JSON list of C-alpha atoms in Angstrom, two decimals:
[
{"chain": "A", "resi": 60, "resn": "MET", "atom": "CA", "xyz": [56.03, 4.61, -93.77]},
{"chain": "A", "resi": 61, "resn": "GLY", "atom": "CA", "xyz": [57.32, 6.79, -90.50]},
{"chain": "A", "resi": 62, "resn": "ILE", "atom": "CA", "xyz": [61.05, 6.21, -91.71]},
{"chain": "A", "resi": 63, "resn": "VAL", "atom": "CA", "xyz": [59.91, 7.90, -95.05]},
{"chain": "A", "resi": 64, "resn": "LEU", "atom": "CA", "xyz": [57.70, 10.76, -93.36]},
{"chain": "A", "resi": 65, "resn": "PHE", "atom": "CA", "xyz": [60.54, 11.52, -90.62]},
{"chain": "A", "resi": 66, "resn": "ILE", "atom": "CA", "xyz": [62.82, 11.92, -93.31]},
{"chain": "A", "resi": 67, "resn": "LEU", "atom": "CA", "xyz": [60.81, 14.37, -95.36]},
{"chain": "A", "resi": 68, "resn": "VAL", "atom": "CA", "xyz": [60.34, 16.39, -92.15]},
{"chain": "A", "resi": 69, "resn": "ILE", "atom": "CA", "xyz": [63.91, 16.63, -91.62]},
{"chain": "A", "resi": 70, "resn": "GLY", "atom": "CA", "xyz": [64.14, 17.55, -95.23]},
{"chain": "A", "resi": 71, "resn": "VAL", "atom": "CA", "xyz": [61.75, 20.22, -95.09]},
{"chain": "A", "resi": 72, "resn": "VAL", "atom": "CA", "xyz": [63.21, 22.07, -91.87]},
{"chain": "A", "resi": 73, "resn": "ALA", "atom": "CA", "xyz": [66.48, 21.58, -93.52]},
{"chain": "A", "resi": 74, "resn": "LEU", "atom": "CA", "xyz": [65.33, 23.49, -96.75]},
{"chain": "A", "resi": 75, "resn": "LEU", "atom": "CA", "xyz": [63.63, 25.75, -94.62]},
{"chain": "A", "resi": 76, "resn": "LEU", "atom": "CA", "xyz": [66.58, 26.75, -92.51]},
{"chain": "A", "resi": 77, "resn": "ILE", "atom": "CA", "xyz": [69.14, 27.19, -95.92]},
{"chain": "A", "resi": 78, "resn": "LEU", "atom": "CA", "xyz": [66.69, 29.67, -96.97]},
{"chain": "A", "resi": 79, "resn": "ARG", "atom": "CA", "xyz": [66.39, 31.72, -93.97]},
{"chain": "A", "resi": 80, "resn": "LEU", "atom": "CA", "xyz": [70.05, 32.06, -93.78]},
{"chain": "A", "resi": 81, "resn": "ASN", "atom": "CA", "xyz": [70.45, 32.52, -97.36]},
{"chain": "A", "resi": 82, "resn": "MET", "atom": "CA", "xyz": [67.83, 34.92, -97.40]},
{"chain": "A", "resi": 83, "resn": "PRO", "atom": "CA", "xyz": [69.80, 38.57, -97.83]},
{"chain": "A", "resi": 84, "resn": "LYS", "atom": "CA", "xyz": [71.30, 36.93, -100.52]},
{"chain": "A", "resi": 85, "resn": "ILE", "atom": "CA", "xyz": [68.40, 35.82, -102.44]},
{"chain": "A", "resi": 86, "resn": "LYS", "atom": "CA", "xyz": [66.64, 39.60, -101.94]},
{"chain": "A", "resi": 87, "resn": "GLY", "atom": "CA", "xyz": [69.94, 40.91, -103.03]},
{"chain": "A", "resi": 88, "resn": "SER", "atom": "CA", "xyz": [70.21, 38.71, -106.27]},
{"chain": "A", "resi": 89, "resn": "VAL", "atom": "CA", "xyz": [66.37, 39.12, -107.28]},
{"chain": "A", "resi": 90, "resn": "GLY", "atom": "CA", "xyz": [67.23, 42.89, -107.04]},
{"chain": "A", "resi": 91, "resn": "GLU", "atom": "CA", "xyz": [70.30, 43.11, -108.87]},
{"chain": "A", "resi": 92, "resn": "ALA", "atom": "CA", "xyz": [68.19, 40.95, -111.78]},
{"chain": "A", "resi": 93, "resn": "LYS", "atom": "CA", "xyz": [65.68, 43.38, -112.10]},
{"chain": "A", "resi": 94, "resn": "ALA", "atom": "CA", "xyz": [67.83, 46.37, -112.17]},
{"chain": "A", "resi": 95, "resn": "ALA", "atom": "CA", "xyz": [69.92, 44.32, -114.90]},
{"chain": "A", "resi": 96, "resn": "ARG", "atom": "CA", "xyz": [66.72, 44.13, -116.55]},
{"chain": "A", "resi": 97, "resn": "GLN", "atom": "CA", "xyz": [66.05, 47.87, -116.94]},
{"chain": "A", "resi": 98, "resn": "LEU", "atom": "CA", "xyz": [69.51, 48.65, -118.01]},
{"chain": "A", "resi": 99, "resn": "SER", "atom": "CA", "xyz": [69.81, 46.12, -120.44]},
{"chain": "A", "resi": 100, "resn": "LYS", "atom": "CA", "xyz": [66.89, 48.53, -122.20]},
{"chain": "A", "resi": 101, "resn": "LEU", "atom": "CA", "xyz": [69.88, 51.32, -122.74]},
{"chain": "A", "resi": 102, "resn": "ASP", "atom": "CA", "xyz": [70.91, 51.68, -126.39]},
{"chain": "A", "resi": 103, "resn": "SER", "atom": "CA", "xyz": [73.76, 48.96, -126.12]},
{"chain": "A", "resi": 104, "resn": "GLU", "atom": "CA", "xyz": [75.98, 51.37, -128.94]},
{"chain": "A", "resi": 105, "resn": "GLU", "atom": "CA", "xyz": [75.83, 54.21, -126.40]},
{"chain": "A", "resi": 106, "resn": "PHE", "atom": "CA", "xyz": [75.81, 52.36, -122.98]},
{"chain": "A", "resi": 107, "resn": "ARG", "atom": "CA", "xyz": [78.43, 49.81, -121.96]},
{"chain": "A", "resi": 108, "resn": "VAL", "atom": "CA", "xyz": [76.67, 47.94, -118.77]},
{"chain": "A", "resi": 109, "resn": "ILE", "atom": "CA", "xyz": [78.68, 45.26, -116.68]},
{"chain": "A", "resi": 110, "resn": "ASN", "atom": "CA", "xyz": [77.06, 43.88, -113.35]},
{"chain": "A", "resi": 111, "resn": "ASP", "atom": "CA", "xyz": [78.33, 42.15, -110.47]},
{"chain": "A", "resi": 112, "resn": "ILE", "atom": "CA", "xyz": [81.82, 43.67, -110.40]},
{"chain": "A", "resi": 113, "resn": "LEU", "atom": "CA", "xyz": [84.57, 43.20, -107.61]},
{"chain": "A", "resi": 114, "resn": "VAL", "atom": "CA", "xyz": [87.32, 46.23, -107.67]},
{"chain": "A", "resi": 115, "resn": "THR", "atom": "CA", "xyz": [90.07, 45.64, -105.59]},
{"chain": "A", "resi": 116, "resn": "SER", "atom": "CA", "xyz": [92.26, 48.96, -104.81]},
{"chain": "A", "resi": 117, "resn": "HIS", "atom": "CA", "xyz": [94.76, 49.50, -102.04]},
{"chain": "A", "resi": 118, "resn": "GLY", "atom": "CA", "xyz": [94.07, 46.44, -100.22]},
{"chain": "A", "resi": 119, "resn": "HIS", "atom": "CA", "xyz": [90.70, 46.89, -100.36]},
{"chain": "A", "resi": 120, "resn": "SER", "atom": "CA", "xyz": [87.32, 45.53, -102.25]},
{"chain": "A", "resi": 121, "resn": "SER", "atom": "CA", "xyz": [84.42, 46.80, -103.33]},
{"chain": "A", "resi": 122, "resn": "GLN", "atom": "CA", "xyz": [81.44, 44.96, -104.80]},
{"chain": "A", "resi": 123, "resn": "ILE", "atom": "CA", "xyz": [79.68, 46.98, -107.04]},
{"chain": "A", "resi": 124, "resn": "ASP", "atom": "CA", "xyz": [76.23, 46.07, -108.57]},
{"chain": "A", "resi": 125, "resn": "HIS", "atom": "CA", "xyz": [76.30, 47.81, -111.51]},
{"chain": "A", "resi": 126, "resn": "ILE", "atom": "CA", "xyz": [78.55, 50.54, -113.43]},
{"chain": "A", "resi": 127, "resn": "VAL", "atom": "CA", "xyz": [77.11, 51.63, -117.21]},
{"chain": "A", "resi": 128, "resn": "VAL", "atom": "CA", "xyz": [80.17, 53.47, -119.12]},
{"chain": "A", "resi": 129, "resn": "SER", "atom": "CA", "xyz": [79.03, 55.62, -121.73]},
{"chain": "A", "resi": 130, "resn": "ARG", "atom": "CA", "xyz": [80.59, 59.33, -123.31]},
{"chain": "A", "resi": 131, "resn": "PHE", "atom": "CA", "xyz": [78.70, 61.05, -120.98]},
{"chain": "A", "resi": 132, "resn": "GLY", "atom": "CA", "xyz": [80.40, 59.17, -117.94]},
{"chain": "A", "resi": 133, "resn": "ILE", "atom": "CA", "xyz": [80.56, 56.50, -115.36]},
{"chain": "A", "resi": 134, "resn": "PHE", "atom": "CA", "xyz": [77.26, 55.80, -113.82]},
{"chain": "A", "resi": 135, "resn": "VAL", "atom": "CA", "xyz": [77.85, 53.85, -110.76]},
{"chain": "A", "resi": 136, "resn": "ILE", "atom": "CA", "xyz": [74.67, 52.12, -109.17]},
{"chain": "A", "resi": 137, "resn": "GLU", "atom": "CA", "xyz": [74.04, 50.36, -105.80]},
{"chain": "A", "resi": 138, "resn": "THR", "atom": "CA", "xyz": [70.27, 48.45, -105.79]},
{"chain": "A", "resi": 139, "resn": "LYS", "atom": "CA", "xyz": [68.52, 47.54, -102.57]},
{"chain": "A", "resi": 140, "resn": "HIS", "atom": "CA", "xyz": [65.60, 45.39, -102.58]},
{"chain": "A", "resi": 141, "resn": "TYR", "atom": "CA", "xyz": [63.58, 46.23, -99.63]},
{"chain": "A", "resi": 142, "resn": "LYS", "atom": "CA", "xyz": [60.01, 46.49, -98.63]},
{"chain": "A", "resi": 143, "resn": "GLY", "atom": "CA", "xyz": [58.39, 48.68, -96.13]},
{"chain": "A", "resi": 144, "resn": "TRP", "atom": "CA", "xyz": [59.07, 52.76, -95.52]},
{"chain": "A", "resi": 145, "resn": "ILE", "atom": "CA", "xyz": [62.24, 53.84, -96.22]},
{"chain": "A", "resi": 146, "resn": "HIS", "atom": "CA", "xyz": [64.15, 56.68, -94.27]},
{"chain": "A", "resi": 147, "resn": "GLY", "atom": "CA", "xyz": [67.49, 58.37, -94.79]},
{"chain": "A", "resi": 148, "resn": "GLY", "atom": "CA", "xyz": [69.70, 61.33, -95.12]},
{"chain": "A", "resi": 149, "resn": "GLU", "atom": "CA", "xyz": [72.54, 61.74, -97.28]},
{"chain": "A", "resi": 150, "resn": "ASN", "atom": "CA", "xyz": [74.70, 62.19, -94.12]},
{"chain": "A", "resi": 151, "resn": "SER", "atom": "CA", "xyz": [73.54, 59.56, -91.96]},
{"chain": "A", "resi": 152, "resn": "GLU", "atom": "CA", "xyz": [75.41, 56.80, -90.93]},
{"chain": "A", "resi": 153, "resn": "TYR", "atom": "CA", "xyz": [72.67, 54.12, -90.82]},
{"chain": "A", "resi": 154, "resn": "TRP", "atom": "CA", "xyz": [68.97, 54.29, -92.66]},
{"chain": "A", "resi": 155, "resn": "THR", "atom": "CA", "xyz": [66.07, 52.95, -91.61]},
{"chain": "A", "resi": 156, "resn": "GLN", "atom": "CA", "xyz": [63.47, 50.61, -93.14]},
{"chain": "A", "resi": 157, "resn": "SER", "atom": "CA", "xyz": [59.50, 50.44, -91.28]},
{"chain": "A", "resi": 158, "resn": "ILE", "atom": "CA", "xyz": [57.54, 47.67, -91.69]},
{"chain": "A", "resi": 159, "resn": "TYR", "atom": "CA", "xyz": [54.48, 48.57, -89.66]},
{"chain": "A", "resi": 160, "resn": "SER", "atom": "CA", "xyz": [55.85, 49.08, -86.02]},
{"chain": "A", "resi": 161, "resn": "ASP", "atom": "CA", "xyz": [59.19, 47.50, -86.80]},
{"chain": "A", "resi": 162, "resn": "LYS", "atom": "CA", "xyz": [62.42, 49.49, -87.49]},
{"chain": "A", "resi": 163, "resn": "PHE", "atom": "CA", "xyz": [65.64, 47.85, -89.12]},
{"chain": "A", "resi": 164, "resn": "LYS", "atom": "CA", "xyz": [68.46, 50.06, -89.39]},
{"chain": "A", "resi": 165, "resn": "PHE", "atom": "CA", "xyz": [70.99, 49.66, -92.63]},
{"chain": "A", "resi": 166, "resn": "ARG", "atom": "CA", "xyz": [73.65, 50.99, -94.00]},
{"chain": "A", "resi": 167, "resn": "ASN", "atom": "CA", "xyz": [73.51, 54.20, -96.06]},
{"chain": "A", "resi": 168, "resn": "PRO", "atom": "CA", "xyz": [73.33, 53.48, -99.31]},
{"chain": "A", "resi": 169, "resn": "ILE", "atom": "CA", "xyz": [74.84, 56.76, -100.50]},
{"chain": "A", "resi": 170, "resn": "LYS", "atom": "CA", "xyz": [77.80, 56.61, -98.50]},
{"chain": "A", "resi": 171, "resn": "GLN", "atom": "CA", "xyz": [78.40, 52.60, -99.50]},
{"chain": "A", "resi": 172, "resn": "ASN", "atom": "CA", "xyz": [78.30, 53.82, -102.96]},
{"chain": "A", "resi": 173, "resn": "THR", "atom": "CA", "xyz": [80.46, 56.72, -102.46]},
{"chain": "A", "resi": 174, "resn": "GLY", "atom": "CA", "xyz": [83.06, 54.20, -101.59]},
{"chain": "A", "resi": 175, "resn": "HIS", "atom": "CA", "xyz": [82.39, 52.34, -104.74]},
{"chain": "A", "resi": 176, "resn": "ILE", "atom": "CA", "xyz": [83.15, 55.45, -106.87]},
{"chain": "A", "resi": 177, "resn": "ARG", "atom": "CA", "xyz": [86.47, 56.00, -104.94]},
{"chain": "A", "resi": 178, "resn": "ALA", "atom": "CA", "xyz": [87.84, 52.37, -105.79]},
{"chain": "A", "resi": 179, "resn": "VAL", "atom": "CA", "xyz": [86.61, 53.11, -109.79]},
{"chain": "A", "resi": 180, "resn": "ARG", "atom": "CA", "xyz": [88.52, 55.92, -109.53]},
{"chain": "A", "resi": 181, "resn": "ASN", "atom": "CA", "xyz": [91.63, 54.79, -108.21]},
{"chain": "A", "resi": 182, "resn": "ILE", "atom": "CA", "xyz": [91.89, 51.77, -111.04]},
{"chain": "A", "resi": 183, "resn": "LEU", "atom": "CA", "xyz": [90.58, 54.48, -113.91]},
{"chain": "A", "resi": 184, "resn": "ARG", "atom": "CA", "xyz": [92.98, 57.36, -112.85]},
{"chain": "A", "resi": 185, "resn": "GLU", "atom": "CA", "xyz": [94.01, 57.24, -116.26]},
{"chain": "A", "resi": 186, "resn": "TYR", "atom": "CA", "xyz": [90.67, 58.76, -117.37]},
{"chain": "A", "resi": 187, "resn": "PRO", "atom": "CA", "xyz": [90.95, 61.95, -114.56]},
{"chain": "A", "resi": 188, "resn": "GLN", "atom": "CA", "xyz": [88.21, 63.94, -117.41]},
{"chain": "A", "resi": 189, "resn": "ALA", "atom": "CA", "xyz": [85.47, 61.04, -116.28]},
{"chain": "A", "resi": 190, "resn": "VAL", "atom": "CA", "xyz": [82.22, 62.73, -114.66]},
{"chain": "A", "resi": 191, "resn": "TYR", "atom": "CA", "xyz": [80.75, 59.73, -111.85]},
{"chain": "A", "resi": 192, "resn": "HIS", "atom": "CA", "xyz": [77.57, 59.57, -111.59]},
{"chain": "A", "resi": 193, "resn": "PRO", "atom": "CA", "xyz": [76.42, 57.53, -108.25]},
{"chain": "A", "resi": 194, "resn": "ILE", "atom": "CA", "xyz": [72.54, 56.10, -108.40]},
{"chain": "A", "resi": 195, "resn": "VAL", "atom": "CA", "xyz": [70.97, 54.59, -105.57]},
{"chain": "A", "resi": 196, "resn": "ALA", "atom": "CA", "xyz": [68.11, 52.65, -106.77]},
{"chain": "A", "resi": 197, "resn": "PHE", "atom": "CA", "xyz": [65.22, 50.54, -104.70]},
{"chain": "A", "resi": 198, "resn": "THR", "atom": "CA", "xyz": [63.89, 47.48, -106.60]},
{"chain": "A", "resi": 199, "resn": "GLY", "atom": "CA", "xyz": [61.60, 46.10, -104.13]},
{"chain": "A", "resi": 200, "resn": "SER", "atom": "CA", "xyz": [58.04, 46.98, -103.05]},
{"chain": "A", "resi": 201, "resn": "ALA", "atom": "CA", "xyz": [59.51, 49.89, -100.61]},
{"chain": "A", "resi": 202, "resn": "GLU", "atom": "CA", "xyz": [58.31, 53.24, -100.22]},
{"chain": "A", "resi": 203, "resn": "LEU", "atom": "CA", "xyz": [60.84, 56.42, -100.47]},
{"chain": "A", "resi": 204, "resn": "LYS", "atom": "CA", "xyz": [58.91, 58.02, -97.20]},
{"chain": "A", "resi": 205, "resn": "ASN", "atom": "CA", "xyz": [61.60, 60.42, -95.91]},
{"chain": "A", "resi": 206, "resn": "VAL", "atom": "CA", "xyz": [64.61, 60.45, -97.99]},
{"chain": "A", "resi": 207, "resn": "TYR", "atom": "CA", "xyz": [66.89, 63.83, -97.90]},
{"chain": "A", "resi": 208, "resn": "SER", "atom": "CA", "xyz": [69.53, 63.63, -100.89]},
{"chain": "A", "resi": 209, "resn": "SER", "atom": "CA", "xyz": [71.10, 65.50, -103.61]},
{"chain": "A", "resi": 210, "resn": "VAL", "atom": "CA", "xyz": [72.19, 61.86, -105.03]},
{"chain": "A", "resi": 211, "resn": "PRO", "atom": "CA", "xyz": [69.24, 60.43, -106.90]},
{"chain": "A", "resi": 212, "resn": "VAL", "atom": "CA", "xyz": [67.92, 57.79, -104.56]},
{"chain": "A", "resi": 213, "resn": "ILE", "atom": "CA", "xyz": [65.45, 56.24, -107.12]},
{"chain": "A", "resi": 214, "resn": "TYR", "atom": "CA", "xyz": [63.05, 53.23, -107.76]},
{"chain": "A", "resi": 215, "resn": "GLY", "atom": "CA", "xyz": [64.20, 50.58, -110.17]},
{"chain": "A", "resi": 216, "resn": "TRP", "atom": "CA", "xyz": [61.82, 51.65, -112.72]},
{"chain": "A", "resi": 217, "resn": "GLU", "atom": "CA", "xyz": [63.33, 54.97, -113.12]},
{"chain": "A", "resi": 218, "resn": "LEU", "atom": "CA", "xyz": [66.85, 53.55, -113.80]},
{"chain": "A", "resi": 219, "resn": "ARG", "atom": "CA", "xyz": [67.01, 54.28, -117.64]},
{"chain": "A", "resi": 220, "resn": "ARG", "atom": "CA", "xyz": [65.09, 57.77, -117.29]},
{"chain": "A", "resi": 221, "resn": "THR", "atom": "CA", "xyz": [67.27, 58.84, -114.77]},
{"chain": "A", "resi": 222, "resn": "ILE", "atom": "CA", "xyz": [70.37, 57.81, -116.59]},
{"chain": "A", "resi": 223, "resn": "LEU", "atom": "CA", "xyz": [69.19, 59.20, -119.72]},
{"chain": "A", "resi": 224, "resn": "ASP", "atom": "CA", "xyz": [68.50, 62.73, -118.05]},
{"chain": "A", "resi": 225, "resn": "ARG", "atom": "CA", "xyz": [72.15, 63.09, -117.01]},
{"chain": "A", "resi": 226, "resn": "SER", "atom": "CA", "xyz": [73.69, 61.56, -120.46]},
{"chain": "A", "resi": 227, "resn": "ARG", "atom": "CA", "xyz": [73.86, 65.51, -121.50]},
{"chain": "A", "resi": 228, "resn": "THR", "atom": "CA", "xyz": [77.90, 66.60, -122.05]},
{"chain": "A", "resi": 229, "resn": "PRO", "atom": "CA", "xyz": [79.95, 64.02, -123.05]},
{"chain": "A", "resi": 230, "resn": "CYS", "atom": "CA", "xyz": [83.34, 63.51, -121.22]},
{"chain": "A", "resi": 231, "resn": "LEU", "atom": "CA", "xyz": [84.62, 60.29, -122.69]},
{"chain": "A", "resi": 232, "resn": "SER", "atom": "CA", "xyz": [85.78, 59.52, -126.75]},
{"chain": "A", "resi": 233, "resn": "ALA", "atom": "CA", "xyz": [84.42, 55.96, -127.94]},
{"chain": "A", "resi": 234, "resn": "THR", "atom": "CA", "xyz": [87.47, 54.84, -127.90]},
{"chain": "A", "resi": 235, "resn": "GLU", "atom": "CA", "xyz": [87.86, 55.24, -124.09]},
{"chain": "A", "resi": 236, "resn": "VAL", "atom": "CA", "xyz": [84.42, 53.44, -123.09]},
{"chain": "A", "resi": 237, "resn": "GLU", "atom": "CA", "xyz": [85.43, 50.89, -124.99]},
{"chain": "A", "resi": 238, "resn": "ALA", "atom": "CA", "xyz": [88.86, 50.43, -123.44]},
{"chain": "A", "resi": 239, "resn": "ILE", "atom": "CA", "xyz": [86.82, 51.57, -119.62]},
{"chain": "A", "resi": 240, "resn": "ALA", "atom": "CA", "xyz": [84.25, 48.69, -120.19]},
{"chain": "A", "resi": 241, "resn": "GLU", "atom": "CA", "xyz": [86.72, 45.84, -121.24]},
{"chain": "A", "resi": 242, "resn": "ARG", "atom": "CA", "xyz": [88.82, 46.57, -118.09]},
{"chain": "A", "resi": 243, "resn": "LEU", "atom": "CA", "xyz": [85.72, 46.60, -115.97]},
{"chain": "A", "resi": 244, "resn": "SER", "atom": "CA", "xyz": [84.38, 43.97, -117.83]},
{"chain": "A", "resi": 245, "resn": "ASP", "atom": "CA", "xyz": [87.27, 41.68, -116.88]},
{"chain": "A", "resi": 246, "resn": "MET", "atom": "CA", "xyz": [86.22, 42.60, -112.89]},
{"chain": "A", "resi": 247, "resn": "SER", "atom": "CA", "xyz": [82.39, 41.24, -113.28]},
{"chain": "A", "resi": 248, "resn": "GLY", "atom": "CA", "xyz": [81.64, 37.61, -111.75]},
{"chain": "A", "resi": 249, "resn": "PRO", "atom": "CA", "xyz": [84.41, 37.34, -109.22]},
{"chain": "A", "resi": 250, "resn": "ASP", "atom": "CA", "xyz": [84.76, 34.15, -108.41]},
{"chain": "A", "resi": 251, "resn": "LYS", "atom": "CA", "xyz": [83.42, 32.23, -105.11]},
{"chain": "A", "resi": 252, "resn": "ALA", "atom": "CA", "xyz": [86.45, 32.38, -103.18]},
{"chain": "A", "resi": 253, "resn": "ALA", "atom": "CA", "xyz": [87.13, 36.41, -103.92]},
{"chain": "A", "resi": 254, "resn": "LYS", "atom": "CA", "xyz": [83.21, 37.44, -102.62]},
{"chain": "A", "resi": 255, "resn": "LYS", "atom": "CA", "xyz": [83.75, 35.35, -99.95]},
{"chain": "A", "resi": 256, "resn": "ASN", "atom": "CA", "xyz": [86.72, 36.80, -98.98]},
{"chain": "A", "resi": 257, "resn": "HIS", "atom": "CA", "xyz": [85.27, 40.19, -99.58]},
{"chain": "A", "resi": 258, "resn": "VAL", "atom": "CA", "xyz": [81.85, 39.65, -97.63]},
{"chain": "A", "resi": 259, "resn": "HIS", "atom": "CA", "xyz": [84.18, 38.63, -94.86]},
{"chain": "A", "resi": 260, "resn": "HIS", "atom": "CA", "xyz": [85.59, 41.62, -94.83]},
{"chain": "A", "resi": 261, "resn": "ALA", "atom": "CA", "xyz": [82.72, 43.99, -94.77]},
{"chain": "A", "resi": 262, "resn": "ARG", "atom": "CA", "xyz": [81.38, 42.30, -92.26]},
{"chain": "A", "resi": 263, "resn": "THR", "atom": "CA", "xyz": [84.42, 42.42, -89.64]},
{"chain": "A", "resi": 264, "resn": "GLN", "atom": "CA", "xyz": [84.66, 46.08, -90.65]},
{"chain": "A", "resi": 265, "resn": "ALA", "atom": "CA", "xyz": [80.84, 46.49, -90.01]},
{"chain": "A", "resi": 266, "resn": "TYR", "atom": "CA", "xyz": [81.27, 44.56, -86.72]},
{"chain": "A", "resi": 267, "resn": "LYS", "atom": "CA", "xyz": [83.97, 46.93, -85.63]},
{"chain": "A", "resi": 268, "resn": "SER", "atom": "CA", "xyz": [82.26, 50.27, -86.74]},
{"chain": "A", "resi": 269, "resn": "GLU", "atom": "CA", "xyz": [79.19, 49.04, -84.37]},
{"chain": "A", "resi": 270, "resn": "CYS", "atom": "CA", "xyz": [81.34, 48.19, -81.54]},
{"chain": "A", "resi": 271, "resn": "ALA", "atom": "CA", "xyz": [83.03, 52.11, -81.64]},
{"chain": "A", "resi": 272, "resn": "GLU", "atom": "CA", "xyz": [79.17, 53.40, -81.87]},
{"chain": "A", "resi": 273, "resn": "ARG", "atom": "CA", "xyz": [78.27, 51.64, -79.10]},
{"chain": "A", "resi": 274, "resn": "SER", "atom": "CA", "xyz": [81.02, 53.24, -76.95]},
{"chain": "A", "resi": 275, "resn": "LEU", "atom": "CA", "xyz": [80.11, 56.70, -78.69]},
{"chain": "A", "resi": 276, "resn": "VAL", "atom": "CA", "xyz": [83.36, 56.78, -80.51]},
{"chain": "A", "resi": 277, "resn": "CYS", "atom": "CA", "xyz": [83.77, 57.73, -83.96]},
{"chain": "A", "resi": 278, "resn": "PRO", "atom": "CA", "xyz": [85.00, 54.63, -86.05]},
{"chain": "A", "resi": 279, "resn": "ARG", "atom": "CA", "xyz": [86.37, 56.81, -88.61]},
{"chain": "A", "resi": 280, "resn": "CYS", "atom": "CA", "xyz": [89.10, 59.43, -86.67]},
{"chain": "A", "resi": 281, "resn": "GLY", "atom": "CA", "xyz": [88.69, 57.73, -83.30]},
{"chain": "A", "resi": 282, "resn": "ALA", "atom": "CA", "xyz": [86.99, 61.45, -81.51]},
{"chain": "A", "resi": 283, "resn": "ASN", "atom": "CA", "xyz": [84.12, 61.51, -79.48]},
{"chain": "A", "resi": 284, "resn": "LEU", "atom": "CA", "xyz": [80.72, 61.30, -80.55]},
{"chain": "A", "resi": 285, "resn": "VAL", "atom": "CA", "xyz": [78.62, 63.98, -79.00]},
{"chain": "A", "resi": 286, "resn": "LEU", "atom": "CA", "xyz": [74.39, 64.52, -79.09]},
{"chain": "A", "resi": 287, "resn": "ARG", "atom": "CA", "xyz": [73.68, 67.26, -81.38]},
{"chain": "A", "resi": 288, "resn": "ARG", "atom": "CA", "xyz": [70.45, 68.77, -82.46]},
{"chain": "A", "resi": 289, "resn": "GLY", "atom": "CA", "xyz": [69.50, 69.19, -86.28]},
{"chain": "A", "resi": 290, "resn": "GLN", "atom": "CA", "xyz": [66.56, 70.31, -88.87]},
{"chain": "A", "resi": 291, "resn": "TYR", "atom": "CA", "xyz": [65.62, 67.02, -88.95]},
{"chain": "A", "resi": 292, "resn": "GLY", "atom": "CA", "xyz": [66.14, 65.84, -85.29]},
{"chain": "A", "resi": 293, "resn": "SER", "atom": "CA", "xyz": [68.73, 64.84, -82.67]},
{"chain": "A", "resi": 294, "resn": "PHE", "atom": "CA", "xyz": [71.70, 62.60, -84.11]},
{"chain": "A", "resi": 295, "resn": "TYR", "atom": "CA", "xyz": [75.25, 61.79, -82.67]},
{"chain": "A", "resi": 296, "resn": "GLY", "atom": "CA", "xyz": [77.93, 64.05, -84.28]},
{"chain": "A", "resi": 297, "resn": "CYS", "atom": "CA", "xyz": [81.81, 63.51, -84.68]},
{"chain": "A", "resi": 298, "resn": "THR", "atom": "CA", "xyz": [83.99, 66.16, -82.46]},
{"chain": "A", "resi": 299, "resn": "GLY", "atom": "CA", "xyz": [85.99, 66.36, -85.23]},
{"chain": "A", "resi": 300, "resn": "TYR", "atom": "CA", "xyz": [83.85, 68.27, -87.32]},
{"chain": "A", "resi": 301, "resn": "PRO", "atom": "CA", "xyz": [84.55, 69.88, -89.50]},
{"chain": "A", "resi": 302, "resn": "ARG", "atom": "CA", "xyz": [87.66, 67.49, -90.63]},
{"chain": "A", "resi": 303, "resn": "CYS", "atom": "CA", "xyz": [85.04, 64.65, -89.86]},
{"chain": "A", "resi": 304, "resn": "LYS", "atom": "CA", "xyz": [81.62, 64.84, -90.85]},
{"chain": "A", "resi": 305, "resn": "TYR", "atom": "CA", "xyz": [80.48, 61.22, -89.29]},
{"chain": "A", "resi": 306, "resn": "VAL", "atom": "CA", "xyz": [76.79, 61.29, -88.42]},
{"chain": "A", "resi": 307, "resn": "LEU", "atom": "CA", "xyz": [74.91, 58.34, -86.36]},
{"chain": "A", "resi": 308, "resn": "ASN", "atom": "CA", "xyz": [71.21, 58.43, -86.34]},
{"chain": "A", "resi": 309, "resn": "ARG", "atom": "CA", "xyz": [69.45, 56.49, -83.09]}
]
């Protein structure tokens, strides 16, 4: 009996450890599933929805949560499944998640999505007339407390309405929509090896960027970062401005 109990305890501890290590991935999957449900409410004849896309361009990979292709353009959506209060600006390098007295920083999702759009635009160069619509959607219980952005930063339940509100002027034909959707669909559901390589590369780049920031060196151009004061408080800006617009909030 004692041995059985010991094995059960070890099993429970191992399960809890696995869950803890994989919690970010689980949260991300939950958020993406919620967003996918909202997107499935769009008219499938007018809007083609592709989920979980891995785009490789110029030797770099971008994992994109959702893309919606329509005659009105290409909607590129970054989802975040967070709780607490969310604070951030469009040009900040990091945003802040506040849960009571605890604060956690995370990469600016608008800038993340800008990189995603750049990657998609590179593989769809034969469609220069396509209009790209960036959207950041928070699907958890988070409250967007102090978010300053010209890019739509919304709650997950607002996704369908936000897309419809921006579907005014056609820029693609029905044939072009089908061709683009088919190409992107071939990139959806990436295999585990490709996804693992992407995650490793992203973490390596994030580590290099953090090391540069701690030394007050701009991770984009290598110039120095200096303390400046703006409309929303103090921040570190690149001395290479306006050529480089890197901003670090601390």
